[in-house]
Amino acid sequence: MHQDIADMGPVDYLIVEFPGSRMTGEGLPLLVDLVDRGIIRVLDLAFVRKGTDGSVEAVELRNIGDEVDLTVFEGASSGLLDQGDLEDACAALEAGNSAAVLVYENLWAAPLARALRRGGAELVASGRIPMDSLVASLDAAEAAAPAGGSVVAR
């Protein structure tokens, strides 16, 4: 990854847990589509398994299983993830489960990020709203809205 950091979009990560280490590959075509359309760029993709004793084991892409073909992502490693990151990711998992750890650049936001940087702006925080919190907030707002009103901006 020899790209000027000032040209990059925001970089995020996801940890996706697979109960019982069962991976169906159902979301994989959508991930590939995001990459193909230039919306994101995969910087790192790693798989880990948390043993029933709490141990952490990195799993090679080719050893994931026959259900999922991940060869398109072989070699997707920028060096951002290390063993400590994978151990931290496993802390969020239930014992006996596996996870995919995905680090990706938001290419769609790169032009905005470049323009803001040129203007001297700096991103100082970001985050995600968990789906459960979002649903609860929208439900509460709907309950408080006048009859026929909507709380979602369009």
Coordinates of N, CA, C and O in Angstrom, one line a residue:
M1 N 0.9 -1.2 0.0 CA 0.0 0.0 0.0 C 0.9 1.2 0.0 O 1.3 1.7 1.0
H2 N 1.2 1.7 -1.2 CA 2.1 2.9 -1.3 C 1.3 4.0 -1.8 O 1.5 4.5 -2.9
Q3 N 0.3 4.4 -1.0 CA -0.5 5.6 -1.4 C -0.3 6.7 -0.4 O -0.2 6.4 0.8
D4 N -0.3 7.9 -0.9 CA -0.2 9.0 0.0 C -1.4 9.0 0.9 O -2.5 9.1 0.5
I5 N -1.1 9.0 2.2 CA -2.2 9.0 3.2 C -3.2 10.2 3.1 O -4.3 10.1 3.4
A6 N -2.7 11.3 2.6 CA -3.5 12.5 2.4 C -4.6 12.3 1.3 O -5.6 13.0 1.3
D7 N -4.4 11.3 0.5 CA -5.3 11.1 -0.6 C -6.4 10.0 -0.2 O -7.3 9.8 -1.0
M8 N -6.2 9.4 0.9 CA -7.1 8.3 1.3 C -8.4 8.8 1.9 O -8.5 9.8 2.5
G9 N -9.4 7.9 1.8 CA -10.7 8.1 2.5 C -10.6 7.6 3.8 O -9.6 6.9 4.2
P10 N -11.6 7.7 4.7 CA -11.6 7.2 6.0 C -11.4 5.7 6.0 O -11.9 5.0 5.1
V11 N -10.7 5.1 7.0 CA -10.5 3.7 7.1 C -11.3 3.2 8.3 O -11.2 3.7 9.4
D12 N -12.1 2.1 8.1 CA -12.9 1.5 9.1 C -12.6 0.0 9.2 O -11.9 -0.5 8.4
Y13 N -13.1 -0.6 10.3 CA -13.0 -2.0 10.4 C -14.3 -2.6 10.9 O -15.1 -1.9 11.4
L14 N -14.5 -3.9 10.5 CA -15.6 -4.7 11.0 C -15.1 -6.0 11.5 O -14.1 -6.5 11.0
I15 N -15.8 -6.4 12.6 CA -15.5 -7.8 13.1 C -16.9 -8.5 12.9 O -17.9 -8.1 13.6
V16 N -16.9 -9.5 12.1 CA -18.2 -10.3 11.8 C -18.0 -11.7 12.5 O -17.2 -12.4 12.0
E17 N -18.9 -12.0 13.4 CA -18.8 -13.2 14.1 C -19.6 -14.3 13.4 O -20.8 -14.0 13.0
F18 N -19.1 -15.5 13.4 CA -19.8 -16.6 12.8 C -20.0 -17.7 13.9 O -19.1 -18.4 14.2
P19 N -21.3 -17.7 14.4 CA -21.6 -18.7 15.5 C -21.3 -20.1 15.0 O -21.6 -20.5 13.9
G20 N -20.6 -20.9 15.9 CA -20.3 -22.2 15.5 C -19.3 -22.3 14.4 O -19.1 -23.4 13.8
S21 N -18.6 -21.2 14.1 CA -17.6 -21.1 13.0 C -18.2 -21.5 11.6 O -17.5 -22.0 10.7
R22 N -19.5 -21.3 11.5 CA -20.2 -21.7 10.2 C -20.3 -20.4 9.4 O -21.0 -19.4 9.7
M23 N -19.6 -20.5 8.2 CA -19.6 -19.4 7.3 C -20.2 -19.8 6.0 O -19.8 -20.8 5.4
T24 N -21.3 -19.2 5.6 CA -22.1 -19.5 4.4 C -21.6 -18.8 3.2 O -21.9 -19.3 2.1
G25 N -20.9 -17.7 3.3 CA -20.5 -16.9 2.2 C -21.6 -16.1 1.6 O -21.4 -15.4 0.5
E26 N -22.8 -16.0 2.2 CA -23.9 -15.3 1.7 C -23.6 -13.8 1.4 O -24.0 -13.2 0.4
G27 N -22.8 -13.1 2.2 CA -22.5 -11.7 2.0 C -21.3 -11.5 1.1 O -21.1 -10.3 0.7
L28 N -20.6 -12.5 0.8 CA -19.4 -12.3 0.0 C -19.6 -11.6 -1.3 O -18.8 -10.7 -1.7
P29 N -20.6 -12.0 -2.1 CA -20.8 -11.3 -3.4 C -21.1 -9.8 -3.2 O -20.7 -9.0 -4.1
L30 N -21.7 -9.4 -2.1 CA -21.9 -8.0 -1.9 C -20.7 -7.3 -1.6 O -20.4 -6.1 -2.0
L31 N -19.8 -7.9 -0.8 CA -18.5 -7.3 -0.5 C -17.7 -7.2 -1.8 O -17.1 -6.1 -2.1
V32 N -17.6 -8.2 -2.6 CA -16.9 -8.1 -3.9 C -17.5 -7.0 -4.8 O -16.8 -6.2 -5.4
D33 N -18.8 -6.8 -4.8 CA -19.5 -5.8 -5.5 C -19.1 -4.4 -5.1 O -18.8 -3.5 -5.9
L34 N -19.0 -4.2 -3.8 CA -18.5 -2.9 -3.2 C -17.1 -2.6 -3.7 O -16.8 -1.4 -4.0
V35 N -16.2 -3.6 -3.7 CA -14.9 -3.4 -4.2 C -14.9 -3.1 -5.7 O -14.2 -2.2 -6.2
D36 N -15.6 -3.9 -6.5 CA -15.7 -3.8 -7.9 C -16.2 -2.4 -8.3 O -15.7 -1.8 -9.3
R37 N -17.1 -1.8 -7.6 CA -17.7 -0.5 -7.9 C -16.9 0.6 -7.4 O -17.2 1.8 -7.5
G38 N -15.8 0.3 -6.7 CA -14.9 1.4 -6.2 C -15.5 2.1 -5.0 O -15.0 3.2 -4.7
I39 N -16.3 1.5 -4.2 CA -16.9 2.1 -3.0 C -16.0 1.9 -1.9 O -15.8 2.8 -1.1
I40 N -15.4 0.7 -1.8 CA -14.4 0.4 -0.7 C -13.2 -0.2 -1.3 O -13.3 -0.7 -2.4
R41 N -12.1 -0.2 -0.6 CA -10.9 -1.0 -0.9 C -10.5 -1.8 0.3 O -10.4 -1.2 1.4
V42 N -10.5 -3.1 0.1 CA -10.1 -4.0 1.2 C -8.6 -3.8 1.5 O -7.8 -4.0 0.6
L43 N -8.3 -3.4 2.7 CA -6.9 -3.3 3.1 C -6.4 -4.5 3.8 O -5.2 -5.0 3.6
D44 N -7.2 -5.1 4.7 CA -6.9 -6.3 5.4 C -8.1 -7.2 5.5 O -9.2 -6.6 5.8
L45 N -8.0 -8.5 5.4 CA -9.0 -9.4 5.7 C -8.4 -10.6 6.4 O -7.5 -11.3 5.8
A46 N -8.7 -10.8 7.6 CA -8.2 -11.9 8.4 C -9.3 -12.7 9.1 O -10.4 -12.1 9.4
F47 N -9.1 -14.0 9.3 CA -10.0 -14.8 10.0 C -9.4 -15.4 11.2 O -8.2 -15.7 11.2
V48 N -10.2 -15.4 12.3 CA -9.7 -15.9 13.6 C -10.8 -16.8 14.2 O -11.9 -16.7 13.8
R49 N -10.3 -17.7 15.0 CA -11.2 -18.7 15.7 C -10.8 -18.6 17.2 O -9.7 -18.5 17.6
K50 N -11.9 -18.5 18.0 CA -11.7 -18.5 19.4 C -12.0 -19.8 20.0 O -13.2 -20.3 19.9
G51 N -11.0 -20.5 20.6 CA -11.2 -21.8 21.1 C -12.1 -21.8 22.3 O -12.4 -20.8 22.9
T52 N -12.6 -23.0 22.7 CA -13.5 -23.1 23.9 C -12.7 -22.7 25.2 O -13.3 -22.4 26.2
D53 N -11.4 -22.8 25.1 CA -10.5 -22.4 26.2 C -10.1 -20.9 26.2 O -9.3 -20.5 27.0
G54 N -10.6 -20.2 25.2 CA -10.3 -18.8 25.0 C -9.1 -18.5 24.2 O -8.8 -17.3 24.0
S55 N -8.4 -19.5 23.7 CA -7.3 -19.3 22.8 C -7.7 -18.7 21.5 O -8.8 -18.8 21.1
V56 N -6.7 -18.0 20.9 CA -6.9 -17.3 19.6 C -6.1 -18.0 18.5 O -4.9 -18.2 18.7
E57 N -6.7 -18.3 17.4 CA -6.0 -19.0 16.3 C -6.4 -18.2 15.0 O -7.5 -18.0 14.7
A58 N -5.3 -17.8 14.3 CA -5.5 -17.2 13.0 C -5.9 -18.4 12.0 O -5.3 -19.5 12.1
V59 N -6.8 -18.1 11.1 CA -7.2 -19.1 10.2 C -6.8 -18.6 8.8 O -7.2 -17.5 8.4
E60 N -6.1 -19.4 8.0 CA -5.8 -19.1 6.6 C -7.0 -19.1 5.8 O -7.9 -19.9 5.9
L61 N -7.1 -18.2 4.8 CA -8.2 -18.1 3.9 C -8.5 -19.5 3.2 O -9.6 -19.9 3.1
R62 N -7.4 -20.1 2.8 CA -7.6 -21.4 2.1 C -8.1 -22.5 3.0 O -8.5 -23.6 2.6
N63 N -8.1 -22.3 4.4 CA -8.6 -23.3 5.3 C -9.9 -23.0 5.9 O -10.4 -23.6 6.9
I64 N -10.7 -22.0 5.3 CA -12.0 -21.6 5.8 C -13.0 -22.8 5.6 O -13.9 -23.0 6.4
G65 N -12.9 -23.4 4.5 CA -13.9 -24.5 4.2 C -14.3 -24.5 2.8 O -14.1 -23.5 2.0
D66 N -15.1 -25.5 2.4 CA -15.5 -25.6 1.0 C -16.7 -24.7 0.7 O -17.0 -24.5 -0.5
E67 N -17.5 -24.3 1.7 CA -18.7 -23.5 1.5 C -18.4 -22.1 0.9 O -19.3 -21.6 0.2
V68 N -17.3 -21.6 1.1 CA -17.0 -20.2 0.8 C -15.7 -20.1 0.0 O -14.6 -20.6 0.4
D69 N -15.7 -19.5 -1.2 CA -14.5 -19.3 -2.0 C -14.0 -17.9 -1.8 O -14.6 -16.9 -2.2
L70 N -12.9 -17.8 -1.0 CA -12.3 -16.5 -0.7 C -11.1 -16.2 -1.4 O -10.3 -15.3 -1.0
T71 N -10.8 -16.9 -2.5 CA -9.5 -16.8 -3.2 C -9.4 -15.4 -3.7 O -8.2 -14.9 -3.9
V72 N -10.5 -14.7 -4.0 CA -10.4 -13.3 -4.5 C -9.7 -12.4 -3.5 O -9.2 -11.4 -3.9
F73 N -9.7 -12.7 -2.2 CA -9.1 -11.9 -1.2 C -7.8 -12.4 -0.7 O -7.2 -11.8 0.2
E74 N -7.3 -13.4 -1.3 CA -5.9 -13.9 -0.9 C -4.9 -12.8 -1.1 O -4.9 -12.2 -2.1
G75 N -4.1 -12.6 -0.1 CA -3.1 -11.5 -0.2 C -3.6 -10.2 0.2 O -2.8 -9.2 0.1
A76 N -4.8 -10.1 0.6 CA -5.4 -8.8 1.1 C -4.8 -8.5 2.5 O -5.4 -8.8 3.5
S77 N -3.6 -7.9 2.5 CA -3.0 -7.6 3.8 C -2.1 -6.4 3.6 O -1.1 -6.5 2.9
S78 N -2.4 -5.4 4.3 CA -1.6 -4.1 4.3 C -0.6 -4.1 5.4 O 0.2 -3.2 5.4
G79 N -0.7 -5.0 6.3 CA 0.1 -5.0 7.5 C -0.4 -4.2 8.6 O 0.2 -4.1 9.7
L80 N -1.7 -3.7 8.5 CA -2.3 -2.9 9.6 C -2.6 -3.8 10.8 O -2.6 -3.4 11.9
L81 N -3.1 -5.1 10.5 CA -3.5 -6.0 11.5 C -2.3 -6.8 12.0 O -1.6 -7.3 11.2
D82 N -2.2 -6.9 13.3 CA -1.1 -7.7 13.9 C -1.8 -8.7 14.9 O -3.0 -8.7 15.1
Q83 N -1.0 -9.6 15.5 CA -1.5 -10.6 16.4 C -2.3 -9.9 17.5 O -3.4 -10.4 17.9
G84 N -1.9 -8.8 18.1 CA -2.6 -8.1 19.1 C -4.0 -7.7 18.7 O -4.9 -7.8 19.5
D85 N -4.1 -7.2 17.5 CA -5.4 -6.8 16.9 C -6.3 -8.0 16.8 O -7.5 -7.9 17.1
L86 N -5.8 -9.1 16.4 CA -6.6 -10.3 16.3 C -7.1 -10.8 17.6 O -8.2 -11.3 17.8
E87 N -6.2 -10.7 18.6 CA -6.6 -11.1 20.0 C -7.7 -10.2 20.5 O -8.6 -10.6 21.2
D88 N -7.5 -8.9 20.2 CA -8.5 -7.9 20.7 C -9.9 -8.2 20.0 O -10.9 -8.1 20.6
A89 N -9.8 -8.6 18.7 CA -11.1 -8.9 18.0 C -11.7 -10.1 18.6 O -13.0 -10.2 18.8
C90 N -10.9 -11.1 19.0 CA -11.5 -12.3 19.6 C -12.1 -12.1 21.0 O -13.0 -12.8 21.4
A91 N -11.7 -11.0 21.6 CA -12.3 -10.7 22.9 C -13.8 -10.4 22.8 O -14.6 -10.6 23.7
A92 N -14.3 -10.0 21.6 CA -15.7 -9.7 21.3 C -16.5 -11.0 21.0 O -17.7 -10.9 20.8
L93 N -15.8 -12.1 20.8 CA -16.4 -13.4 20.3 C -16.8 -14.3 21.5 O -16.1 -14.3 22.5
E94 N -17.8 -15.1 21.2 CA -18.1 -16.2 22.1 C -17.1 -17.3 21.8 O -16.7 -17.5 20.7
A95 N -16.8 -18.1 22.9 CA -15.9 -19.2 22.7 C -16.5 -20.2 21.7 O -17.7 -20.4 21.7
G96 N -15.6 -20.7 20.9 CA -16.0 -21.7 19.8 C -16.5 -21.1 18.5 O -16.8 -21.8 17.6
N97 N -16.5 -19.7 18.5 CA -16.9 -19.1 17.2 C -15.7 -18.5 16.5 O -14.6 -18.4 17.0
S98 N -15.9 -18.2 15.2 CA -14.9 -17.6 14.4 C -15.4 -16.2 14.0 O -16.5 -15.8 14.1
A99 N -14.4 -15.4 13.4 CA -14.8 -14.1 12.9 C -13.9 -13.7 11.7 O -12.8 -14.2 11.6
A100 N -14.5 -12.8 10.9 CA -13.7 -12.2 9.9 C -13.4 -10.8 10.4 O -14.3 -10.1 11.0
V101 N -12.2 -10.4 10.2 CA -11.8 -9.0 10.6 C -11.4 -8.3 9.3 O -10.5 -8.7 8.6
L102 N -12.2 -7.3 9.0 CA -12.1 -6.6 7.7 C -11.7 -5.1 8.0 O -12.4 -4.4 8.7
V103 N -10.6 -4.7 7.4 CA -10.2 -3.3 7.4 C -10.3 -2.8 6.0 O -9.8 -3.4 5.1
Y104 N -11.0 -1.7 5.8 CA -11.3 -1.2 4.5 C -11.3 0.3 4.4 O -11.6 1.0 5.4
E105 N -10.9 0.8 3.3 CA -10.9 2.3 3.0 C -12.2 2.6 2.3 O -12.7 1.9 1.4
N106 N -12.8 3.7 2.8 CA -14.1 4.2 2.2 C -13.7 5.1 1.0 O -13.5 6.3 1.1
L107 N -13.6 4.5 -0.2 CA -13.1 5.2 -1.4 C -14.2 6.3 -1.8 O -13.8 7.3 -2.3
W108 N -15.4 6.0 -1.5 CA -16.5 7.0 -1.8 C -16.3 8.3 -1.1 O -16.7 9.4 -1.6
A109 N -15.6 8.3 0.1 CA -15.5 9.5 0.9 C -14.1 10.2 0.6 O -13.8 11.2 1.2
A110 N -13.2 9.6 -0.2 CA -11.9 10.1 -0.4 C -11.9 11.5 -0.9 O -11.2 12.4 -0.5
P111 N -12.7 11.8 -2.0 CA -12.7 13.2 -2.5 C -13.1 14.2 -1.4 O -12.5 15.3 -1.3
L112 N -14.1 13.9 -0.6 CA -14.5 14.8 0.5 C -13.4 14.9 1.5 O -13.1 16.1 1.9
A113 N -12.8 13.8 1.9 CA -11.7 13.9 2.9 C -10.5 14.7 2.4 O -10.0 15.5 3.1
R114 N -10.1 14.5 1.1 CA -9.1 15.3 0.5 C -9.4 16.8 0.6 O -8.5 17.6 0.9
A115 N -10.6 17.2 0.2 CA -11.0 18.6 0.2 C -11.0 19.2 1.6 O -10.5 20.3 1.8
L116 N -11.5 18.4 2.5 CA -11.5 18.9 3.9 C -10.0 19.1 4.4 O -9.7 20.1 5.1
R117 N -9.1 18.1 4.1 CA -7.7 18.2 4.5 C -7.1 19.5 3.9 O -6.3 20.2 4.6
R118 N -7.3 19.7 2.6 CA -6.8 20.9 2.0 C -7.2 22.2 2.7 O -6.5 23.1 2.7
G119 N -8.4 22.2 3.2 CA -9.0 23.3 3.9 C -8.5 23.4 5.4 O -8.9 24.3 6.1
G120 N -7.7 22.4 5.8 CA -7.2 22.4 7.1 C -8.0 21.7 8.2 O -7.7 21.6 9.3
A121 N -9.1 21.1 7.7 CA -9.9 20.3 8.6 C -9.3 19.0 9.0 O -8.5 18.4 8.2
E122 N -9.7 18.4 10.1 CA -9.2 17.1 10.5 C -10.3 16.3 11.2 O -11.0 16.9 12.0
L123 N -10.4 15.1 10.8 CA -11.4 14.2 11.5 C -10.9 13.9 12.9 O -9.8 13.4 13.0
V124 N -11.7 14.2 13.9 CA -11.2 14.0 15.3 C -12.0 12.9 16.0 O -11.6 12.4 17.0
A125 N -13.1 12.4 15.4 CA -13.8 11.3 16.0 C -14.8 10.7 14.9 O -15.2 11.4 14.0
S126 N -15.1 9.5 15.1 CA -16.1 8.8 14.2 C -16.6 7.6 15.0 O -16.0 7.3 16.0
G127 N -17.7 7.1 14.6 CA -18.2 5.9 15.3 C -19.4 5.4 14.5 O -19.8 5.8 13.5
R128 N -20.0 4.4 15.1 CA -21.2 3.7 14.5 C -22.3 3.7 15.6 O -22.0 3.6 16.8
I129 N -23.5 3.8 15.1 CA -24.7 3.6 16.0 C -25.1 2.2 15.9 O -25.5 1.8 14.8
P130 N -25.1 1.4 16.9 CA -25.5 0.0 16.9 C -27.0 -0.1 16.4 O -27.8 0.8 16.8
M131 N -27.3 -1.1 15.6 CA -28.6 -1.2 15.0 C -29.7 -1.2 16.1 O -30.8 -0.6 15.9
D132 N -29.5 -1.9 17.2 CA -30.5 -2.0 18.3 C -30.8 -0.6 18.8 O -31.9 -0.2 19.1
S133 N -29.7 0.3 19.0 CA -29.9 1.6 19.5 C -30.7 2.5 18.5 O -31.5 3.3 18.8
L134 N -30.3 2.3 17.2 CA -31.0 3.0 16.1 C -32.5 2.7 16.1 O -33.4 3.6 16.1
V135 N -32.9 1.4 16.2 CA -34.3 1.0 16.2 C -35.0 1.6 17.4 O -36.1 2.1 17.3
A136 N -34.4 1.5 18.6 CA -35.0 2.0 19.8 C -35.2 3.5 19.7 O -36.3 4.0 20.1
S137 N -34.3 4.2 19.2 CA -34.4 5.7 19.0 C -35.5 6.0 18.0 O -36.3 6.9 18.3
L138 N -35.6 5.3 16.9 CA -36.6 5.6 15.9 C -38.0 5.2 16.4 O -38.9 6.0 16.2
D139 N -38.1 4.1 17.2 CA -39.3 3.7 17.8 C -39.8 4.8 18.8 O -41.0 5.2 18.8
A140 N -38.9 5.3 19.6 CA -39.3 6.3 20.6 C -39.7 7.6 19.9 O -40.6 8.2 20.3
A141 N -39.0 8.0 18.9 CA -39.3 9.2 18.1 C -40.7 9.1 17.4 O -41.5 10.0 17.4
E142 N -41.0 7.9 16.9 CA -42.2 7.7 16.2 C -43.4 7.8 17.2 O -44.4 8.3 17.0
A143 N -43.2 7.2 18.4 CA -44.2 7.2 19.5 C -44.4 8.7 19.9 O -45.6 9.0 20.3
A144 N -43.4 9.5 19.9 CA -43.6 10.9 20.3 C -44.0 11.8 19.2 O -44.4 13.0 19.5
A145 N -44.0 11.4 18.0 CA -44.3 12.3 16.8 C -45.8 12.5 16.8 O -46.6 11.6 17.1
P146 N -46.2 13.7 16.3 CA -47.7 13.9 16.1 C -48.2 12.9 15.1 O -47.5 12.4 14.2
A147 N -49.5 12.6 15.2 CA -50.1 11.7 14.3 C -49.9 12.1 12.8 O -50.0 13.2 12.5
G148 N -49.4 11.1 12.0 CA -49.2 11.3 10.6 C -47.8 11.9 10.4 O -47.4 12.0 9.2
G149 N -47.1 12.3 11.4 CA -45.7 12.8 11.2 C -44.7 11.8 11.1 O -44.9 10.6 11.4
S150 N -43.6 12.1 10.5 CA -42.5 11.2 10.3 C -41.2 11.8 10.9 O -41.0 13.0 10.8
V151 N -40.4 11.0 11.5 CA -39.2 11.4 12.1 C -38.0 11.2 11.2 O -36.9 11.7 11.5
V152 N -38.1 10.6 10.1 CA -37.0 10.3 9.2 C -37.0 11.3 8.1 O -38.0 11.5 7.4
A153 N -35.9 12.0 8.0 CA -35.7 13.0 6.9 C -35.6 12.3 5.6 O -34.9 11.3 5.5
R154 N -36.2 12.9 4.6 CA -36.1 12.3 3.2 C -35.5 13.3 2.3 O -35.7 14.4 2.3

